[in-house]
mmCIF file with all atom_site columns, C-alpha atoms in Angstrom:
data_model
loop_
_atom_site.group_PDB
_atom_site.id
_atom_site.type_symbol
_atom_site.label_atom_id
_atom_site.label_alt_id
_atom_site.label_comp_id
_atom_site.label_asym_id
_atom_site.label_entity_id
_atom_site.label_seq_id
_atom_site.pdbx_PDB_ins_code
_atom_site.Cartn_x
_atom_site.Cartn_y
_atom_site.Cartn_z
_atom_site.occupancy
_atom_site.B_iso_or_equiv
_atom_site.pdbx_formal_charge
_atom_site.auth_seq_id
_atom_site.auth_comp_id
_atom_site.auth_asym_id
_atom_site.auth_atom_id
_atom_site.pdbx_PDB_model_num
ATOM 1   C CA . MET J 1 1   ? -9.476  -7.408  -29.007 1.00 0.00 ? 1   MET J CA 1
ATOM 2   C CA . LEU J 1 2   ? -10.870 -7.296  -25.463 1.00 0.00 ? 2   LEU J CA 1
ATOM 3   C CA . LEU J 1 3   ? -10.429 -11.049 -25.039 1.00 0.00 ? 3   LEU J CA 1
ATOM 4   C CA . THR J 1 4   ? -6.802  -10.721 -26.157 1.00 0.00 ? 4   THR J CA 1
ATOM 5   C CA . PHE J 1 5   ? -6.202  -7.890  -23.693 1.00 0.00 ? 5   PHE J CA 1
ATOM 6   C CA . ILE J 1 6   ? -7.677  -9.968  -20.858 1.00 0.00 ? 6   ILE J CA 1
ATOM 7   C CA . ALA J 1 7   ? -5.456  -12.936 -21.748 1.00 0.00 ? 7   ALA J CA 1
ATOM 8   C CA . GLU J 1 8   ? -2.363  -10.711 -21.877 1.00 0.00 ? 8   GLU J CA 1
ATOM 9   C CA . VAL J 1 9   ? -2.894  -9.616  -18.257 1.00 0.00 ? 9   VAL J CA 1
ATOM 10  C CA . ALA J 1 10  ? -1.782  -13.110 -17.167 1.00 0.00 ? 10  ALA J CA 1
ATOM 11  C CA . ASP J 1 11  ? 1.632   -12.564 -18.788 1.00 0.00 ? 11  ASP J CA 1
ATOM 12  C CA . GLU J 1 12  ? 2.288   -9.007  -17.627 1.00 0.00 ? 12  GLU J CA 1
ATOM 13  C CA . PRO J 1 13  ? 4.660   -8.189  -14.751 1.00 0.00 ? 13  PRO J CA 1
ATOM 14  C CA . LEU J 1 14  ? 3.269   -9.307  -11.396 1.00 0.00 ? 14  LEU J CA 1
ATOM 15  C CA . LEU J 1 15  ? 4.404   -7.863  -8.067  1.00 0.00 ? 15  LEU J CA 1
ATOM 16  C CA . LEU J 1 16  ? 3.258   -9.260  -4.737  1.00 0.00 ? 16  LEU J CA 1
ATOM 17  C CA . ASP J 1 17  ? 4.804   -7.179  -1.963  1.00 0.00 ? 17  ASP J CA 1
ATOM 18  C CA . PRO J 1 18  ? 2.645   -6.746  1.151   1.00 0.00 ? 18  PRO J CA 1
ATOM 19  C CA . ALA J 1 19  ? 5.100   -4.089  2.382   1.00 0.00 ? 19  ALA J CA 1
ATOM 20  C CA . ASP J 1 20  ? 4.515   -1.917  -0.706  1.00 0.00 ? 20  ASP J CA 1
ATOM 21  C CA . ARG J 1 21  ? 0.837   -1.923  -1.692  1.00 0.00 ? 21  ARG J CA 1
ATOM 22  C CA . HIS J 1 22  ? 1.318   1.211   -3.800  1.00 0.00 ? 22  HIS J CA 1
ATOM 23  C CA . ALA J 1 23  ? 3.894   -0.540  -6.002  1.00 0.00 ? 23  ALA J CA 1
ATOM 24  C CA . GLU J 1 24  ? 1.582   -3.545  -6.283  1.00 0.00 ? 24  GLU J CA 1
ATOM 25  C CA . THR J 1 25  ? -1.252  -1.356  -7.491  1.00 0.00 ? 25  THR J CA 1
ATOM 26  C CA . GLU J 1 26  ? 0.953   0.500   -9.967  1.00 0.00 ? 26  GLU J CA 1
ATOM 27  C CA . THR J 1 27  ? 2.372   -2.744  -11.392 1.00 0.00 ? 27  THR J CA 1
ATOM 28  C CA . ASN J 1 28  ? -0.693  -4.973  -11.311 1.00 0.00 ? 28  ASN J CA 1
ATOM 29  C CA . THR J 1 29  ? -3.636  -2.759  -12.333 1.00 0.00 ? 29  THR J CA 1
ATOM 30  C CA . TRP J 1 30  ? -4.936  -2.817  -15.912 1.00 0.00 ? 30  TRP J CA 1
ATOM 31  C CA . TRP J 1 31  ? -7.547  -0.701  -17.712 1.00 0.00 ? 31  TRP J CA 1
ATOM 32  C CA . LEU J 1 32  ? -9.400  -2.639  -20.412 1.00 0.00 ? 32  LEU J CA 1
ATOM 33  C CA . SER J 1 33  ? -11.831 -1.338  -22.962 1.00 0.00 ? 33  SER J CA 1
ATOM 34  C CA . THR J 1 34  ? -12.999 -1.730  -26.507 1.00 0.00 ? 34  THR J CA 1
ATOM 35  C CA . ASP J 1 35  ? -15.186 0.203   -28.900 1.00 0.00 ? 35  ASP J CA 1
ATOM 36  C CA . VAL J 1 36  ? -18.965 -0.038  -28.966 1.00 0.00 ? 36  VAL J CA 1
ATOM 37  C CA . GLU J 1 37  ? -18.999 -2.291  -32.057 1.00 0.00 ? 37  GLU J CA 1
ATOM 38  C CA . ASP J 1 38  ? -16.683 -4.821  -30.401 1.00 0.00 ? 38  ASP J CA 1
ATOM 39  C CA . ARG J 1 39  ? -18.788 -4.741  -27.232 1.00 0.00 ? 39  ARG J CA 1
ATOM 40  C CA . ALA J 1 40  ? -21.846 -5.661  -29.259 1.00 0.00 ? 40  ALA J CA 1
ATOM 41  C CA . ALA J 1 41  ? -20.030 -8.663  -30.746 1.00 0.00 ? 41  ALA J CA 1
ATOM 42  C CA . LEU J 1 42  ? -18.957 -10.080 -27.357 1.00 0.00 ? 42  LEU J CA 1
ATOM 43  C CA . SER J 1 43  ? -20.977 -12.303 -25.084 1.00 0.00 ? 43  SER J CA 1
ATOM 44  C CA . ILE J 1 44  ? -20.994 -12.118 -21.308 1.00 0.00 ? 44  ILE J CA 1
ATOM 45  C CA . GLU J 1 45  ? -19.987 -15.790 -21.158 1.00 0.00 ? 45  GLU J CA 1
ATOM 46  C CA . GLU J 1 46  ? -16.882 -15.411 -23.320 1.00 0.00 ? 46  GLU J CA 1
ATOM 47  C CA . VAL J 1 47  ? -15.632 -12.382 -21.349 1.00 0.00 ? 47  VAL J CA 1
ATOM 48  C CA . VAL J 1 48  ? -16.272 -14.156 -18.033 1.00 0.00 ? 48  VAL J CA 1
ATOM 49  C CA . ALA J 1 49  ? -14.441 -17.248 -19.341 1.00 0.00 ? 49  ALA J CA 1
ATOM 50  C CA . ALA J 1 50  ? -11.480 -15.101 -20.435 1.00 0.00 ? 50  ALA J CA 1
ATOM 51  C CA . PHE J 1 51  ? -11.171 -13.615 -16.949 1.00 0.00 ? 51  PHE J CA 1
ATOM 52  C CA . GLY J 1 52  ? -11.471 -17.122 -15.473 1.00 0.00 ? 52  GLY J CA 1
ATOM 53  C CA . ARG J 1 53  ? -8.555  -18.330 -17.613 1.00 0.00 ? 53  ARG J CA 1
ATOM 54  C CA . THR J 1 54  ? -6.526  -15.293 -16.591 1.00 0.00 ? 54  THR J CA 1
ATOM 55  C CA . ALA J 1 55  ? -7.252  -15.965 -12.916 1.00 0.00 ? 55  ALA J CA 1
ATOM 56  C CA . ASP J 1 56  ? -6.169  -19.605 -13.368 1.00 0.00 ? 56  ASP J CA 1
ATOM 57  C CA . ALA J 1 57  ? -2.910  -18.522 -15.025 1.00 0.00 ? 57  ALA J CA 1
ATOM 58  C CA . LEU J 1 58  ? -2.238  -15.970 -12.297 1.00 0.00 ? 58  LEU J CA 1
ATOM 59  C CA . ARG J 1 59  ? -2.978  -18.587 -9.625  1.00 0.00 ? 59  ARG J CA 1
ATOM 60  C CA . ALA J 1 60  ? -0.312  -20.833 -11.159 1.00 0.00 ? 60  ALA J CA 1
ATOM 61  C CA . ARG J 1 61  ? 2.164   -17.934 -11.276 1.00 0.00 ? 61  ARG J CA 1
ATOM 62  C CA . VAL J 1 62  ? 1.513   -17.055 -7.635  1.00 0.00 ? 62  VAL J CA 1
ATOM 63  C CA . ALA J 1 63  ? 2.027   -20.681 -6.590  1.00 0.00 ? 63  ALA J CA 1
ATOM 64  C CA . ALA J 1 64  ? 5.250   -20.923 -8.603  1.00 0.00 ? 64  ALA J CA 1
ATOM 65  C CA . SER J 1 65  ? 6.541   -17.654 -7.123  1.00 0.00 ? 65  SER J CA 1
ATOM 66  C CA . GLY J 1 66  ? 6.646   -19.066 -3.608  1.00 0.00 ? 66  GLY J CA 1
ATOM 67  C CA . HIS J 1 67  ? 4.389   -16.264 -2.320  1.00 0.00 ? 67  HIS J CA 1
ATOM 68  C CA . ARG J 1 68  ? 2.833   -17.189 1.002   1.00 0.00 ? 68  ARG J CA 1
ATOM 69  C CA . GLY J 1 69  ? -0.238  -15.404 2.195   1.00 0.00 ? 69  GLY J CA 1
ATOM 70  C CA . PRO J 1 70  ? -3.312  -13.983 0.531   1.00 0.00 ? 70  PRO J CA 1
ATOM 71  C CA . ALA J 1 71  ? -3.359  -12.983 -3.106  1.00 0.00 ? 71  ALA J CA 1
ATOM 72  C CA . THR J 1 72  ? -6.452  -11.849 -4.947  1.00 0.00 ? 72  THR J CA 1
ATOM 73  C CA . PHE J 1 73  ? -7.259  -11.056 -8.575  1.00 0.00 ? 73  PHE J CA 1
ATOM 74  C CA . TYR J 1 74  ? -10.211 -8.697  -8.875  1.00 0.00 ? 74  TYR J CA 1
ATOM 75  C CA . VAL J 1 75  ? -12.277 -7.068  -11.615 1.00 0.00 ? 75  VAL J CA 1
ATOM 76  C CA . TRP J 1 76  ? -14.667 -4.131  -11.580 1.00 0.00 ? 76  TRP J CA 1
ATOM 77  C CA . HIS J 1 77  ? -16.489 -1.904  -14.060 1.00 0.00 ? 77  HIS J CA 1
ATOM 78  C CA . ASP J 1 78  ? -15.433 1.720   -13.867 1.00 0.00 ? 78  ASP J CA 1
ATOM 79  C CA . ASP J 1 79  ? -18.516 3.234   -15.455 1.00 0.00 ? 79  ASP J CA 1
ATOM 80  C CA . VAL J 1 80  ? -17.102 6.763   -15.262 1.00 0.00 ? 80  VAL J CA 1
ATOM 81  C CA . ALA J 1 81  ? -14.142 5.743   -17.441 1.00 0.00 ? 81  ALA J CA 1
ATOM 82  C CA . GLY J 1 82  ? -16.152 3.206   -19.453 1.00 0.00 ? 82  GLY J CA 1
ATOM 83  C CA . GLN J 1 83  ? -13.637 0.454   -18.669 1.00 0.00 ? 83  GLN J CA 1
ATOM 84  C CA . LEU J 1 84  ? -13.275 -2.907  -17.060 1.00 0.00 ? 84  LEU J CA 1
ATOM 85  C CA . ARG J 1 85  ? -10.393 -2.728  -14.632 1.00 0.00 ? 85  ARG J CA 1
ATOM 86  C CA . CYS J 1 86  ? -8.523  -5.567  -13.024 1.00 0.00 ? 86  CYS J CA 1
ATOM 87  C CA . SER J 1 87  ? -5.728  -5.917  -10.538 1.00 0.00 ? 87  SER J CA 1
ATOM 88  C CA . THR J 1 88  ? -3.892  -8.400  -8.361  1.00 0.00 ? 88  THR J CA 1
ATOM 89  C CA . GLY J 1 89  ? -2.814  -7.748  -4.794  1.00 0.00 ? 89  GLY J CA 1
ATOM 90  C CA . SER J 1 90  ? -1.420  -9.509  -1.766  1.00 0.00 ? 90  SER J CA 1
ATOM 91  C CA . VAL J 1 91  ? -4.664  -8.858  0.073   1.00 0.00 ? 91  VAL J CA 1
ATOM 92  C CA . PRO J 1 92  ? -7.623  -11.043 1.007   1.00 0.00 ? 92  PRO J CA 1
ATOM 93  C CA . ARG J 1 93  ? -10.955 -10.514 -0.740  1.00 0.00 ? 93  ARG J CA 1
ATOM 94  C CA . THR J 1 94  ? -12.106 -8.442  2.238   1.00 0.00 ? 94  THR J CA 1
ATOM 95  C CA . GLY J 1 95  ? -9.081  -6.108  2.062   1.00 0.00 ? 95  GLY J CA 1
ATOM 96  C CA . LEU J 1 96  ? -9.261  -4.731  -1.478  1.00 0.00 ? 96  LEU J CA 1
ATOM 97  C CA . PRO J 1 97  ? -7.585  -1.322  -1.770  1.00 0.00 ? 97  PRO J CA 1
ATOM 98  C CA . PHE J 1 98  ? -10.589 0.815   -2.715  1.00 0.00 ? 98  PHE J CA 1
ATOM 99  C CA . GLY J 1 99  ? -11.363 4.181   -1.179  1.00 0.00 ? 99  GLY J CA 1
ATOM 100 C CA . GLY J 1 100 ? -15.035 3.959   -2.109  1.00 0.00 ? 100 GLY J CA 1
ATOM 101 C CA . ALA J 1 101 ? -17.766 1.625   -1.000  1.00 0.00 ? 101 ALA J CA 1
ATOM 102 C CA . HIS J 1 102 ? -17.574 -1.706  -2.794  1.00 0.00 ? 102 HIS J CA 1
ATOM 103 C CA . VAL J 1 103 ? -18.814 -5.229  -2.283  1.00 0.00 ? 103 VAL J CA 1
ATOM 104 C CA . PRO J 1 104 ? -16.766 -8.328  -3.173  1.00 0.00 ? 104 PRO J CA 1
ATOM 105 C CA . THR J 1 105 ? -18.722 -10.852 -5.228  1.00 0.00 ? 105 THR J CA 1
ATOM 106 C CA . ASP J 1 106 ? -18.288 -14.238 -6.864  1.00 0.00 ? 106 ASP J CA 1
ATOM 107 C CA . ALA J 1 107 ? -20.584 -13.170 -9.725  1.00 0.00 ? 107 ALA J CA 1
ATOM 108 C CA . LEU J 1 108 ? -18.609 -11.673 -12.614 1.00 0.00 ? 108 LEU J CA 1
ATOM 109 C CA . GLY J 1 109 ? -21.455 -11.911 -15.147 1.00 0.00 ? 109 GLY J CA 1
ATOM 110 C CA . PRO J 1 110 ? -23.395 -8.841  -13.946 1.00 0.00 ? 110 PRO J CA 1
ATOM 111 C CA . ILE J 1 111 ? -20.224 -6.709  -13.929 1.00 0.00 ? 111 ILE J CA 1
ATOM 112 C CA . VAL J 1 112 ? -19.407 -7.749  -17.497 1.00 0.00 ? 112 VAL J CA 1
ATOM 113 C CA . ALA J 1 113 ? -23.043 -7.262  -18.558 1.00 0.00 ? 113 ALA J CA 1
ATOM 114 C CA . ASP J 1 114 ? -22.980 -3.651  -17.322 1.00 0.00 ? 114 ASP J CA 1
ATOM 115 C CA . PHE J 1 115 ? -19.745 -3.022  -19.228 1.00 0.00 ? 115 PHE J CA 1
ATOM 116 C CA . LEU J 1 116 ? -20.992 -4.590  -22.463 1.00 0.00 ? 116 LEU J CA 1
ATOM 117 C CA . ALA J 1 117 ? -24.315 -2.731  -22.253 1.00 0.00 ? 117 ALA J CA 1
ATOM 118 C CA . ASP J 1 118 ? -22.570 0.648   -21.924 1.00 0.00 ? 118 ASP J CA 1
ATOM 119 C CA . ARG J 1 119 ? -23.235 2.323   -25.288 1.00 0.00 ? 119 ARG J CA 1
ATOM 120 C CA . ASP J 1 120 ? -21.602 5.608   -24.231 1.00 0.00 ? 120 ASP J CA 1
ATOM 121 C CA . PRO J 1 121 ? -18.322 4.464   -22.621 1.00 0.00 ? 121 PRO J CA 1
ATOM 122 C CA . GLY J 1 122 ? -16.927 7.120   -20.348 1.00 0.00 ? 122 GLY J CA 1
ATOM 123 C CA . VAL J 1 123 ? -20.147 9.138   -20.279 1.00 0.00 ? 123 VAL J CA 1
ATOM 124 C CA . VAL J 1 124 ? -22.258 9.126   -17.131 1.00 0.00 ? 124 VAL J CA 1
ATOM 125 C CA . HIS J 1 125 ? -25.824 10.271  -17.703 1.00 0.00 ? 125 HIS J CA 1
ATOM 126 C CA . CYS J 1 126 ? -27.145 12.070  -14.638 1.00 0.00 ? 126 CYS J CA 1
ATOM 127 C CA . THR J 1 127 ? -30.754 12.504  -13.685 1.00 0.00 ? 127 THR J CA 1
ATOM 128 C CA . ASP J 1 128 ? -32.320 14.113  -10.652 1.00 0.00 ? 128 ASP J CA 1
ATOM 129 C CA . ASP J 1 129 ? -32.997 10.693  -9.143  1.00 0.00 ? 129 ASP J CA 1
ATOM 130 C CA . ALA J 1 130 ? -29.569 9.196   -9.889  1.00 0.00 ? 130 ALA J CA 1
ATOM 131 C CA . PRO J 1 131 ? -27.700 7.752   -6.885  1.00 0.00 ? 131 PRO J CA 1
ATOM 132 C CA . GLY J 1 132 ? -25.494 10.350  -5.243  1.00 0.00 ? 132 GLY J CA 1
ATOM 133 C CA . THR J 1 133 ? -27.300 13.385  -6.655  1.00 0.00 ? 133 THR J CA 1
ATOM 134 C CA . ASP J 1 134 ? -29.021 14.369  -3.403  1.00 0.00 ? 134 ASP J CA 1
ATOM 135 C CA . ASP J 1 135 ? -25.968 14.254  -1.122  1.00 0.00 ? 135 ASP J CA 1
ATOM 136 C CA . THR J 1 136 ? -26.519 10.529  -0.680  1.00 0.00 ? 136 THR J CA 1
ATOM 137 C CA . PRO J 1 137 ? -23.461 8.475   -1.544  1.00 0.00 ? 137 PRO J CA 1
ATOM 138 C CA . PRO J 1 138 ? -23.831 6.082   -4.459  1.00 0.00 ? 138 PRO J CA 1
ATOM 139 C CA . PRO J 1 139 ? -24.410 2.431   -3.600  1.00 0.00 ? 139 PRO J CA 1
ATOM 140 C CA . PRO J 1 140 ? -21.377 0.143   -3.283  1.00 0.00 ? 140 PRO J CA 1
ATOM 141 C CA . PHE J 1 141 ? -20.074 -1.125  -6.613  1.00 0.00 ? 141 PHE J CA 1
ATOM 142 C CA . PRO J 1 142 ? -19.496 -4.867  -7.145  1.00 0.00 ? 142 PRO J CA 1
ATOM 143 C CA . VAL J 1 143 ? -15.970 -6.232  -7.471  1.00 0.00 ? 143 VAL J CA 1
ATOM 144 C CA . TRP J 1 144 ? -15.440 -9.802  -8.673  1.00 0.00 ? 144 TRP J CA 1
ATOM 145 C CA . VAL J 1 145 ? -12.731 -11.570 -6.696  1.00 0.00 ? 145 VAL J CA 1
ATOM 146 C CA . ALA J 1 146 ? -10.713 -14.705 -7.377  1.00 0.00 ? 146 ALA J CA 1
ATOM 147 C CA . ASP J 1 147 ? -8.519  -16.024 -4.600  1.00 0.00 ? 147 ASP J CA 1
ATOM 148 C CA . LEU J 1 148 ? -5.018  -16.807 -5.885  1.00 0.00 ? 148 LEU J CA 1
ATOM 149 C CA . GLY J 1 149 ? -2.988  -17.530 -2.751  1.00 0.00 ? 149 GLY J CA 1
ATOM 150 C CA . THR J 1 150 ? -3.149  -19.110 0.638   1.00 0.00 ? 150 THR J CA 1
ATOM 151 C CA . PRO J 1 151 ? -5.343  -17.383 3.207   1.00 0.00 ? 151 PRO J CA 1
ATOM 152 C CA . GLU J 1 152 ? -2.582  -17.305 5.829   1.00 0.00 ? 152 GLU J CA 1
ATOM 153 C CA . ALA J 1 153 ? 0.966   -16.024 5.784   1.00 0.00 ? 153 ALA J CA 1
#
């Protein structure tokens, strides 16, 4: 089912409005998950390929829309929720709308691997030496980015 959900993102409503980033986020952000048994049956390569096809389809939609300027499709693993999340915005890869520390990457495989390896989705196991437990902020989380639009307005 996860691969179907990823493919369906390419056909969902898409809003690119640099003047209304909140509406973009509300319209274009998707929460994707599956049960532990399905995770075990999926390979990193097939999930990465599914996101690649979705990015290609979104790139074609952005081009056909006449949008000028940056547009980015991005994917991250929300380990607290036990989900892969993805969104599209009229922002460059360096302007993703995250409040927390993150690092854009071209490597989707490690993000997918972390998601697939999560055997307790939505449960965060804390230890005394876990990042962020001693008033130190957690390290930046990786966010895979795919450029969909032109870099200039």
